[in-house]
Short mmCIF file of C-alpha atoms in Angstrom, two decimals:
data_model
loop_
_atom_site.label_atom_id
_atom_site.label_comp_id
_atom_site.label_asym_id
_atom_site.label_seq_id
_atom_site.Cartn_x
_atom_site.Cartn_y
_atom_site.Cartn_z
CA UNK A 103 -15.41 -7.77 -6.97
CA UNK A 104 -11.70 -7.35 -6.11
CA UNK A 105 -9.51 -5.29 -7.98
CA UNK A 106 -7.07 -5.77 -11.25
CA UNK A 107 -4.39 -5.45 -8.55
CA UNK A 108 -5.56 -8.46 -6.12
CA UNK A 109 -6.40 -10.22 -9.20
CA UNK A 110 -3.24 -10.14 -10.40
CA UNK A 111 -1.45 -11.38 -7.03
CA UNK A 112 -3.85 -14.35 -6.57
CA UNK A 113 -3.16 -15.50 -9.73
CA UNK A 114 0.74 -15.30 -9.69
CA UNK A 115 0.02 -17.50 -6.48
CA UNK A 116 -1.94 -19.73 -7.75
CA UNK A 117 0.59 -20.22 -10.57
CA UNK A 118 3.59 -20.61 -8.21
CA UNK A 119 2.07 -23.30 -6.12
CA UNK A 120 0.57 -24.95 -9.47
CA UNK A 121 4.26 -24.82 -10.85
CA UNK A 122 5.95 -26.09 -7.25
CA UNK A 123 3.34 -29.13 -6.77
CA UNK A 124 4.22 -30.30 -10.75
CA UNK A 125 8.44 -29.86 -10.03
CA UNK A 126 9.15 -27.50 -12.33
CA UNK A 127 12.32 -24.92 -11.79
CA UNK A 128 10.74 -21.24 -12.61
CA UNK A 129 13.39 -21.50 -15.69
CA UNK A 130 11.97 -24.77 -17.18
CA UNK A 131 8.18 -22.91 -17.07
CA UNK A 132 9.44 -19.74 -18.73
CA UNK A 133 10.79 -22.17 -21.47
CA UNK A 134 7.65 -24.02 -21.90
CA UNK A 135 5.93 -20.97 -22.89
CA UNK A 136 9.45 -19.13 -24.48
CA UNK A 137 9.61 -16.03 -22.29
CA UNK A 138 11.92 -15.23 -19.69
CA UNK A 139 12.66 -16.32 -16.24
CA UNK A 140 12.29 -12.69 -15.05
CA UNK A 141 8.90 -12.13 -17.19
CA UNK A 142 7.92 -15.35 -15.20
CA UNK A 143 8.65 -13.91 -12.14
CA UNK A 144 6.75 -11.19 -12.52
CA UNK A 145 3.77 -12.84 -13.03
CA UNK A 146 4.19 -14.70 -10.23
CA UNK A 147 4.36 -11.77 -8.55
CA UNK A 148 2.00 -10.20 -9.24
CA UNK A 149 3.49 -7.61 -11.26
CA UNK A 150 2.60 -9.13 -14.42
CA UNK A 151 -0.39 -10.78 -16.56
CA UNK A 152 0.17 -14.03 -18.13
CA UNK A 153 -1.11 -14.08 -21.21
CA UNK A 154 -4.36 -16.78 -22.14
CA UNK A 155 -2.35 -18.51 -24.73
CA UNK A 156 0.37 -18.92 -21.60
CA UNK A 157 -2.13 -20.04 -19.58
CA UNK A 158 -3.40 -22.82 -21.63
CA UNK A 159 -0.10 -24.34 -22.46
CA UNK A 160 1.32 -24.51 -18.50
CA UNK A 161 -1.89 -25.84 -17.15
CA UNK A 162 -2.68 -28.30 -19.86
CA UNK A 163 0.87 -29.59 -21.28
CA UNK A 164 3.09 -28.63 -17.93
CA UNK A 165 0.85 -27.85 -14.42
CA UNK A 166 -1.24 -31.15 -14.70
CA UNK A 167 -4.44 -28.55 -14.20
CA UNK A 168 -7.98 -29.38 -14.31
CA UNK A 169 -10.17 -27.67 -17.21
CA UNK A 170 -11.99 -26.06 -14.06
CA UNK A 171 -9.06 -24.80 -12.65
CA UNK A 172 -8.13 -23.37 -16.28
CA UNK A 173 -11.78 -21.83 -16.44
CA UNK A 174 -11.40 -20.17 -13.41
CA UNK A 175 -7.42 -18.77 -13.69
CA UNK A 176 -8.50 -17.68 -16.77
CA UNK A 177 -11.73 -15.60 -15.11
CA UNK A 178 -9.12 -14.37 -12.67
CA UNK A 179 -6.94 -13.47 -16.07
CA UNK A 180 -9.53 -11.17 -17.25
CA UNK A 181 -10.05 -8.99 -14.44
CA UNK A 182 -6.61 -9.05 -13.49
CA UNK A 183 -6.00 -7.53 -17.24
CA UNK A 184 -8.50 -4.55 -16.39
CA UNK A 185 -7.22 -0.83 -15.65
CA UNK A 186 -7.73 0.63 -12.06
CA UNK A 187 -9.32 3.69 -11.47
CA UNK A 188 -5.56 4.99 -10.54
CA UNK A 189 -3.91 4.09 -14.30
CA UNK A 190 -5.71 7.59 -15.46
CA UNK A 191 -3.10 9.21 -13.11
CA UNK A 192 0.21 7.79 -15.02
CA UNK A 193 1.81 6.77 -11.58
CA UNK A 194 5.05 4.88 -11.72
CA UNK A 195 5.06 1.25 -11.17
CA UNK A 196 6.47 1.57 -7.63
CA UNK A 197 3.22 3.52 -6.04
CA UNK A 198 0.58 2.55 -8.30
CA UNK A 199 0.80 -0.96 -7.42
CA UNK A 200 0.49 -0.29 -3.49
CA UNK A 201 -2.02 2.12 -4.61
CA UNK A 202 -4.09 -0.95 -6.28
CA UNK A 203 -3.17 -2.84 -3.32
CA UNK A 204 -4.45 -0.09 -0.97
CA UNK A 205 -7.71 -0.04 -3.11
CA UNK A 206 -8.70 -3.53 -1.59
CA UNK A 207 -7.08 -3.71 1.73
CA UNK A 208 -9.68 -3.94 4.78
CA UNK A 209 -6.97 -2.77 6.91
CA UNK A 210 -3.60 -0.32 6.56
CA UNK A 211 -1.25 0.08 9.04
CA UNK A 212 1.17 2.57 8.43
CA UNK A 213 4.56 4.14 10.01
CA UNK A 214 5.39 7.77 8.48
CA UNK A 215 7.04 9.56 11.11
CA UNK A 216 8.86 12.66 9.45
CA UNK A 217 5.39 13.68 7.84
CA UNK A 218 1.70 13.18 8.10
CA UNK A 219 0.31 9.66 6.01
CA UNK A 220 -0.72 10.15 2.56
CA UNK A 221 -4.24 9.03 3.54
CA UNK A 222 -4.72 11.92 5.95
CA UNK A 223 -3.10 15.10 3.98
CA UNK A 224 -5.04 17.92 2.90
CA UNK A 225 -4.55 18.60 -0.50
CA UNK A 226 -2.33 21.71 0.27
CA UNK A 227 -0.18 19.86 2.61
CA UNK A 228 0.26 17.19 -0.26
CA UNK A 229 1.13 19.82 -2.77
CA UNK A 230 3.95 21.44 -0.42
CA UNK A 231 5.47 17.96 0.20
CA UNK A 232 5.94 17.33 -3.41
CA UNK A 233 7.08 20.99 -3.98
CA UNK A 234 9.54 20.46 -1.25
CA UNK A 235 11.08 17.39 -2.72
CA UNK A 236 11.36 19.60 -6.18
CA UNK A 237 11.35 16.61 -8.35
CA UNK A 238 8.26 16.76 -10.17
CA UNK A 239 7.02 19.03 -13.20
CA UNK A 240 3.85 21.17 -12.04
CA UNK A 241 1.63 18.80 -14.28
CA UNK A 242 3.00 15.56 -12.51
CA UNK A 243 2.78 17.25 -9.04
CA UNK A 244 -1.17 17.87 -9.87
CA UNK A 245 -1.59 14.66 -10.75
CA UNK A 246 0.37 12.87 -7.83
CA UNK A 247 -1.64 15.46 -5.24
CA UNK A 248 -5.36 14.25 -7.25
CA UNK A 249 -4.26 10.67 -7.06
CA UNK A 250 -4.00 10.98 -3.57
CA UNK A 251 -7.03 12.82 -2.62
CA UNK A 252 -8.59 9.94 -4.48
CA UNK A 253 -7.27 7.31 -2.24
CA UNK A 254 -8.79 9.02 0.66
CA UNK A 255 -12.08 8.06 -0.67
CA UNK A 256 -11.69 4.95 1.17
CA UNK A 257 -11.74 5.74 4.68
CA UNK A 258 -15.86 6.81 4.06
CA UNK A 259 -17.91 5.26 1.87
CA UNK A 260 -19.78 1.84 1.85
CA UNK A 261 -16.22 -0.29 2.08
CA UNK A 262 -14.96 1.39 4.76
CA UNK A 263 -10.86 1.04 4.78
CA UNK A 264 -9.28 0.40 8.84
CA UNK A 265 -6.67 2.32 9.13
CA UNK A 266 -3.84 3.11 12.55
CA UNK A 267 -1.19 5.60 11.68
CA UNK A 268 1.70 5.89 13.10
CA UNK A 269 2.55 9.90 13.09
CA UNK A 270 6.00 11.02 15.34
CA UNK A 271 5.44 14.49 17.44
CA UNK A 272 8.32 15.82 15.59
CA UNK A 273 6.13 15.74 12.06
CA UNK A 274 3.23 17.52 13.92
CA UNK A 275 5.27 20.08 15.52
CA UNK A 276 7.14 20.50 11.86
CA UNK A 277 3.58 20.80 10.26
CA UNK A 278 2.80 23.87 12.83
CA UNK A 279 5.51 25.71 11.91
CA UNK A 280 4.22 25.94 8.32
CA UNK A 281 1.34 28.37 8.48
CA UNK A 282 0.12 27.77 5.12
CA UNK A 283 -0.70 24.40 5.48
CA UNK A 284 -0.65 23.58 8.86
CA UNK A 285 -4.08 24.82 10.02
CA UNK A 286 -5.77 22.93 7.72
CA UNK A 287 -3.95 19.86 7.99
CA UNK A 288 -4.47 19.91 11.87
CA UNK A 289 -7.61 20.36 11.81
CA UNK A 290 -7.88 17.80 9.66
CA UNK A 291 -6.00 15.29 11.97
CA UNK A 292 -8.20 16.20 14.41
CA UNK A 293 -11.47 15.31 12.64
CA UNK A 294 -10.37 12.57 11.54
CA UNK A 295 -8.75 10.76 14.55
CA UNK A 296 -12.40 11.12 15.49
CA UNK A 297 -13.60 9.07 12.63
CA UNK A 298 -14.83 5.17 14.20
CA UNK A 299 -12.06 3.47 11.16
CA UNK A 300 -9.32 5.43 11.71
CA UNK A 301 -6.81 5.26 14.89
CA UNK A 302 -3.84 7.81 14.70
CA UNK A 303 -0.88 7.60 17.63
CA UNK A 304 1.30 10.19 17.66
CA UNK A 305 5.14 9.02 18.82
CA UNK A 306 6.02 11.67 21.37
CA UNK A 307 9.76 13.06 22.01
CA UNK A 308 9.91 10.77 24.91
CA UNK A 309 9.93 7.82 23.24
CA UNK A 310 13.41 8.55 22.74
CA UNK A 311 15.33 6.27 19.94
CA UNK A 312 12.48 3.48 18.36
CA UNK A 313 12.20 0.75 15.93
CA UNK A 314 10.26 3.22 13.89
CA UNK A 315 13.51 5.03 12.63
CA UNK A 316 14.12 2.46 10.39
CA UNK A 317 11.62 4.20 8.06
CA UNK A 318 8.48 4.52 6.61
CA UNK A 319 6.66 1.69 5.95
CA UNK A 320 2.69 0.22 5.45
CA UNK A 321 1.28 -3.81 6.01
CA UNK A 322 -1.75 -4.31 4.09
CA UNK A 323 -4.39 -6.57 5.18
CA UNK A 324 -7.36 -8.14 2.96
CA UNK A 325 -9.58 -10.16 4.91
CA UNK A 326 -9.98 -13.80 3.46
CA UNK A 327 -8.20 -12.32 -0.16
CA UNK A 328 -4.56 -12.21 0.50
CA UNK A 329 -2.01 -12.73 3.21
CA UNK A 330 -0.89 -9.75 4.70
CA UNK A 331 1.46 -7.72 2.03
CA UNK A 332 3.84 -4.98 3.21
CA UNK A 333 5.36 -1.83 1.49
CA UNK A 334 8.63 -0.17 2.53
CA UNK A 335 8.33 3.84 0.78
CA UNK A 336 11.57 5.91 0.24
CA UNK A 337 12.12 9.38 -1.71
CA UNK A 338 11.35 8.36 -4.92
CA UNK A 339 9.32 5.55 -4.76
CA UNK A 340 8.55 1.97 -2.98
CA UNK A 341 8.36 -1.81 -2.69
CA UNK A 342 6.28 -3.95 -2.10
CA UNK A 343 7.11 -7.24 0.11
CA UNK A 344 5.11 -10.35 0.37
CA UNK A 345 7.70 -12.64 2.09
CA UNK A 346 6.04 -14.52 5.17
CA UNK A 347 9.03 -13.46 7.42
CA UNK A 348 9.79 -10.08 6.86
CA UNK A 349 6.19 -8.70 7.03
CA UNK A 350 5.99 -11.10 10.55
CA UNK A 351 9.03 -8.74 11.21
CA UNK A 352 7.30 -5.61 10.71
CA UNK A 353 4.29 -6.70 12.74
CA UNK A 354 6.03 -6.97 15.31
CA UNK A 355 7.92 -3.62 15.18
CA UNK A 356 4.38 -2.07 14.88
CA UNK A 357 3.69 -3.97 18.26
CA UNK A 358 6.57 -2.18 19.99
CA UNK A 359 5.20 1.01 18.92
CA UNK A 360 2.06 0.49 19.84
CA UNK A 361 3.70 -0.35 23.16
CA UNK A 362 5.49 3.60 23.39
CA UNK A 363 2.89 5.54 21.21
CA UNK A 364 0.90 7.77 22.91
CA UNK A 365 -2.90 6.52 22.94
CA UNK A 366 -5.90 7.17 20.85
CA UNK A 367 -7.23 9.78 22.97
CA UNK A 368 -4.12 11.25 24.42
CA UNK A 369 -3.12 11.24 20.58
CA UNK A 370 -6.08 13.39 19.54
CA UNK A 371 -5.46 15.86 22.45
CA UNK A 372 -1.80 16.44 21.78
CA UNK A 373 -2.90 17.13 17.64
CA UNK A 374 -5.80 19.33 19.38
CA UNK A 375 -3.76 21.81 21.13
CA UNK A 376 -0.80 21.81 18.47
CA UNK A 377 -4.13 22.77 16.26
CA UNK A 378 -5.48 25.55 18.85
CA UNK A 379 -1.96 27.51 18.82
CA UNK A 380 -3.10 28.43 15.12
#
């Protein structure tokens, strides 16, 4: 069964469209059931649960919907109103929706080139990131560092996650030069660029200047579940991006990447002898 954060995208969808093929302005539908246009919104987004009583009135009085369609959306409702197994760690909005995302994605792509991807740091490595950045109370920097040791859990396991990573020379080479972190977290590179579902390709100096400069960023793919979603991540949180076009745009900037990033297996040597000098 897919997550509360699928559910809750596939039935903002399914809303949209319903509201689009019956002519109603998003404004007129947030009348109809007297909240607000941006409440609205954020159901359709995905960001948001309509409530049942909400449900009923724009499918039966406003979307022209079938009693079948209501019995399913409202199906959809219910698990979409559930708590992920990531709520416990009192994320903000910003990550722990890509985090829900992340939970039911068959594949992740992902560009971090000033450090290594959240789905391959060691737990010590994680810690010193967030220490670095000096935002965070101890208590939230323990749970941020558990939350994402947890979302590791997905690259082994019975639903195995795809994931290609994207990692620049210069975040390896910075990584080395921290020797309390760096032997572990190399080594760790190194076993898992080994792993059958996960591909990582380091960026090497001579690449030069690269579309992957514009910053970090993640597309999300779910099989038959969703379109392809993407995620843009800066310093203090993130955004997620469903718009047909600009996720087409970051495809292909992952395709000229691909095209200068070193591959698999001169990837994994490079990472190898960075994590023999230790």
């Amino acid at each position: 069964m897919a997550g509360p954060t699928i559910r809750r995208v596939q039935l903002g969808i399914e809303l949209r469209r319903l509201r689009e093929a019956a002519g109603m302005s998003r404004p007129e539908a947030a009348a109809a059931v007297k909240t607000s246009k941006s409440r609205l919104a954020a159901i359709e987004l995905g960001r948001n649960v309509v409530s049942f009583s909400e449900l009923v009135v724009l499918l039966r009085d406003h979307y022209h919907g079938t009693e079948e369609q209501l019995a399913t959306l409202e199906e959809i409702r219910e698990e979409a109103s559930q708590r992920g197994w990531w709520s416990t760690y009192g994320l903000p909005e910003s990550i722990s929706g890509y985090v829900g995302l992340e939970t039911d994605a068959s594949e992740v792509r992902t560009v971090e080139l000033e450090t290594v991807p959240g789905l391959l740091q060691t737990e010590e490595y994680a810690r010193a990131l967030y220490l670095a950045a000096d935002r965070l109370s101890p208590k939230e920097v323990a749970r941020r560092v558990a939350a994402r040791m947890q979302r590791q859990a997905r690259l082994s396991g019975d639903n195995l996650l795809t994931l290609t990573a994207y990692i620049s020379q210069a975040a390896l080479e910075r990584c080395a030069n921290q020797p309390s972190v760096a032997a572990g977290q190399l080594a760790r590179l190194v076993d898992r660029a080994q792993w059958s579902n996960v591909t990582i390709r380091v960026v090497p100096f001579s690449a030069g200047v690269h579309a992957g400069h514009s910053g970090p960023f993640s597309v999300l793919s779910f099989a038959e579940l969703l379109p392809d979603i993407a995620y843009y991540e800066y310093a203090v949180g993130g955004h997620l991006v469903d718009d047909e076009s600009v996720v087409g745009q970051l495809d292909r900037l992952l395709g000229k990447l691909g095209d200068i990033a070193l591959g698999r297996d001169e990837s994994l040597e490079m990472i190898t002898e960075l994590a023999q000098r230790m």
